[in-house]
mmCIF file of C-alpha atoms in Angstrom:
data_model
loop_
_atom_site.group_PDB
_atom_site.id
_atom_site.type_symbol
_atom_site.label_atom_id
_atom_site.label_comp_id
_atom_site.label_asym_id
_atom_site.label_seq_id
_atom_site.Cartn_x
_atom_site.Cartn_y
_atom_site.Cartn_z
ATOM 1 C CA MET A 1 2.008 -7.729 27.044
ATOM 2 C CA PHE A 2 3.322 -9.582 30.096
ATOM 3 C CA ASP A 3 1.857 -9.018 33.510
ATOM 4 C CA LEU A 4 5.022 -8.756 35.600
ATOM 5 C CA GLY A 5 4.801 -7.166 38.995
ATOM 6 C CA PHE A 6 7.548 -5.808 41.191
ATOM 7 C CA LEU A 7 8.055 -9.117 42.998
ATOM 8 C CA GLU A 8 8.597 -11.047 39.744
ATOM 9 C CA LEU A 9 11.076 -8.461 38.457
ATOM 10 C CA PHE A 10 12.954 -8.473 41.763
ATOM 11 C CA LEU A 11 13.154 -12.257 41.692
ATOM 12 C CA CYS A 12 14.495 -12.219 38.090
ATOM 13 C CA GLY A 13 17.120 -9.653 39.135
ATOM 14 C CA VAL A 14 18.300 -11.742 42.077
ATOM 15 C CA ILE A 15 18.538 -14.891 39.929
ATOM 16 C CA ALA A 16 20.454 -12.956 37.231
ATOM 17 C CA LEU A 17 22.833 -11.611 39.890
ATOM 18 C CA LEU A 18 23.481 -15.107 41.220
ATOM 19 C CA VAL A 19 23.960 -16.663 37.770
ATOM 20 C CA LEU A 20 25.975 -13.910 36.053
ATOM 21 C CA GLY A 21 27.722 -12.298 38.993
ATOM 22 C CA PRO A 22 28.241 -8.625 39.686
ATOM 23 C CA GLU A 23 30.877 -8.196 36.914
ATOM 24 C CA ARG A 24 28.793 -9.372 33.959
ATOM 25 C CA LEU A 25 25.336 -8.265 35.167
ATOM 26 C CA PRO A 26 25.541 -4.613 33.936
ATOM 27 C CA THR A 27 26.666 -5.722 30.473
ATOM 28 C CA ALA A 28 23.948 -8.354 30.287
ATOM 29 C CA ALA A 29 21.303 -5.851 31.469
ATOM 30 C CA ARG A 30 22.443 -3.332 28.835
ATOM 31 C CA THR A 31 22.332 -5.975 26.090
ATOM 32 C CA ALA A 32 18.890 -7.151 27.219
ATOM 33 C CA GLY A 33 17.700 -3.516 27.213
ATOM 34 C CA HIS A 34 18.903 -3.074 23.621
ATOM 35 C CA TRP A 35 17.110 -6.254 22.548
ATOM 36 C CA ILE A 36 13.913 -5.224 24.289
ATOM 37 C CA GLY A 37 14.128 -1.772 22.669
ATOM 38 C CA LYS A 38 14.613 -3.294 19.230
ATOM 39 C CA ALA A 39 11.693 -5.657 19.766
ATOM 40 C CA ARG A 40 9.452 -2.769 20.832
ATOM 41 C CA ARG A 41 10.462 -0.692 17.803
ATOM 42 C CA MET A 42 9.810 -3.602 15.471
ATOM 43 C CA THR A 43 6.369 -4.264 16.945
ATOM 44 C CA ARG A 44 5.519 -0.553 16.798
ATOM 45 C CA GLN A 45 6.644 -0.316 13.158
ATOM 46 C CA PHE A 46 4.693 -3.444 12.277
ATOM 47 C CA SER A 47 1.602 -2.078 14.006
ATOM 48 C CA GLU A 48 1.895 1.304 12.271
ATOM 49 C CA GLU A 49 2.364 -0.334 8.868
ATOM 50 C CA LEU A 50 -0.644 -2.541 9.478
ATOM 51 C CA ASP A 51 -2.728 0.502 10.449
ATOM 52 C CA ARG A 52 -1.610 2.329 7.294
ATOM 53 C CA GLN A 53 -2.581 -0.620 5.129
ATOM 54 C CA VAL A 54 -5.999 -0.893 6.787
ATOM 55 C CA LYS A 55 -6.646 2.841 6.326
ATOM 56 C CA ALA A 56 -5.541 2.682 2.690
ATOM 57 C CA GLU A 57 -7.888 -0.230 2.051
ATOM 58 C CA GLU A 58 -10.752 1.651 3.735
ATOM 59 C CA ILE A 59 -10.112 4.656 1.502
ATOM 60 C CA ARG A 60 -10.017 2.436 -1.596
ATOM 61 C CA GLU A 61 -13.310 0.836 -0.596
ATOM 62 C CA GLN A 62 -14.890 4.244 0.035
ATOM 63 C CA LEU A 63 -13.731 5.453 -3.392
ATOM 64 C CA ARG A 64 -15.188 2.337 -5.017
ATOM 65 C CA ARG A 65 -18.546 2.978 -3.324
ATOM 66 C CA GLU A 66 -18.551 6.647 -4.318
ATOM 67 C CA LYS A 67 -17.545 5.727 -7.849
ATOM 68 C CA SER A 68 -20.460 3.333 -8.154
ATOM 69 C CA ASP A 69 -22.829 5.919 -6.652
ATOM 70 C CA ILE A 70 -21.911 8.559 -9.223
ATOM 71 C CA GLY A 71 -23.047 7.429 -12.632
ATOM 72 C CA TYR A 72 -21.998 8.560 -16.061
ATOM 73 C CA GLU A 73 -25.268 10.422 -16.502
ATOM 74 C CA ASP A 74 -24.675 12.483 -13.364
ATOM 75 C CA ILE A 75 -21.243 13.528 -14.565
ATOM 76 C CA GLN A 76 -22.565 14.373 -18.011
ATOM 77 C CA GLN A 77 -25.410 16.436 -16.522
ATOM 78 C CA ASN A 78 -23.000 18.311 -14.243
ATOM 79 C CA MET A 79 -20.746 19.096 -17.198
ATOM 80 C CA ARG A 80 -23.692 20.411 -19.250
ATOM 81 C CA GLU A 81 -24.816 22.633 -16.376
ATOM 82 C CA ALA A 82 -21.294 23.987 -15.923
ATOM 83 C CA LEU A 83 -20.961 24.745 -19.636
ATOM 84 C CA ASP A 84 -24.363 26.471 -19.734
ATOM 85 C CA GLU A 85 -23.378 28.571 -16.744
ATOM 86 C CA ALA A 86 -20.066 29.466 -18.401
ATOM 87 C CA LYS A 87 -21.897 30.544 -21.564
ATOM 88 C CA LEU A 88 -24.204 32.786 -19.526
ATOM 89 C CA ASP A 89 -21.202 34.331 -17.813
ATOM 90 C CA GLU A 90 -19.512 34.846 -21.176
ATOM 91 C CA GLU A 91 -22.590 36.609 -22.557
ATOM 92 C CA TYR A 92 -22.757 38.775 -19.454
ATOM 93 C CA LEU A 93 -19.109 39.797 -19.717
ATOM 94 C CA LYS A 94 -19.133 40.677 -23.456
ATOM 95 C CA PRO A 95 -19.070 44.434 -24.072
ATOM 96 C CA VAL A 96 -22.074 45.702 -26.017
ATOM 97 C CA ASN A 97 -21.561 48.188 -28.884
ATOM 98 C CA GLY A 98 -24.032 50.753 -30.045
ATOM 99 C CA ASP A 99 -25.252 48.399 -32.774
ATOM 100 C CA GLY A 100 -26.065 45.737 -30.165
ATOM 101 C CA THR A 101 -23.242 43.387 -31.137
ATOM 102 C CA GLY A 102 -20.706 42.072 -28.728
ATOM 103 C CA SER A 103 -17.588 42.549 -30.862
ATOM 104 C CA ASN A 104 -14.898 45.089 -30.221
ATOM 105 C CA GLN A 105 -13.904 45.474 -33.898
ATOM 106 C CA SER A 106 -15.952 48.615 -34.512
ATOM 107 C CA ASP A 107 -14.662 50.179 -31.272
ATOM 108 C CA THR A 108 -11.091 49.518 -32.347
ATOM 109 C CA ALA A 109 -11.745 50.986 -35.802
ATOM 110 C CA ASN A 110 -13.396 54.100 -34.312
ATOM 111 C CA ARG A 111 -10.469 54.673 -31.971
ATOM 112 C CA SER A 112 -7.895 54.341 -34.750
ATOM 113 C CA ASN A 113 -9.894 56.741 -37.008
ATOM 114 C CA SER A 114 -10.292 59.353 -34.286
ATOM 115 C CA GLY A 115 -6.587 59.098 -33.492
ATOM 116 C CA ASN A 116 -5.675 59.773 -37.165
ATOM 117 C CA SER A 117 -7.914 62.822 -37.494
ATOM 118 C CA SER A 118 -6.243 64.706 -34.644
#
C-alpha cells in the first residue's frame, strides 16, 4: 500500500516522540496499532466479499450459458432414454413362470395349495 522504508519509519517515530513525549507515546502507538488493525480487517473483509460476489456472478453466468446450451428437446430425449432403459431393466428382473408370464400369482397359489395338502 505505502512504500515506507526503515528511514521513514524511524523519522516518524522520532517526530512522534518529540511531539507526544515519552509518557503518551506508548498509549498513542497502541491506539494507532488498533486503528491500523481495524483498517486492515475492514479492507480484507471488503476484498473477500467482493471476491465472493464476483465468483457468484461467474457461476450464475456459467449456469445461464449451460441452460441455453441444453434445450428442451435434449432433456426430453434423455428422459425417454432413461425410461426405456428402466423398462428393459424391469422386464429383465421380472420372474418368469412356467406359462411364460411374469406374474407371481400362480406361484403364490401353488405354494398355498401345497401347504394345505401336507
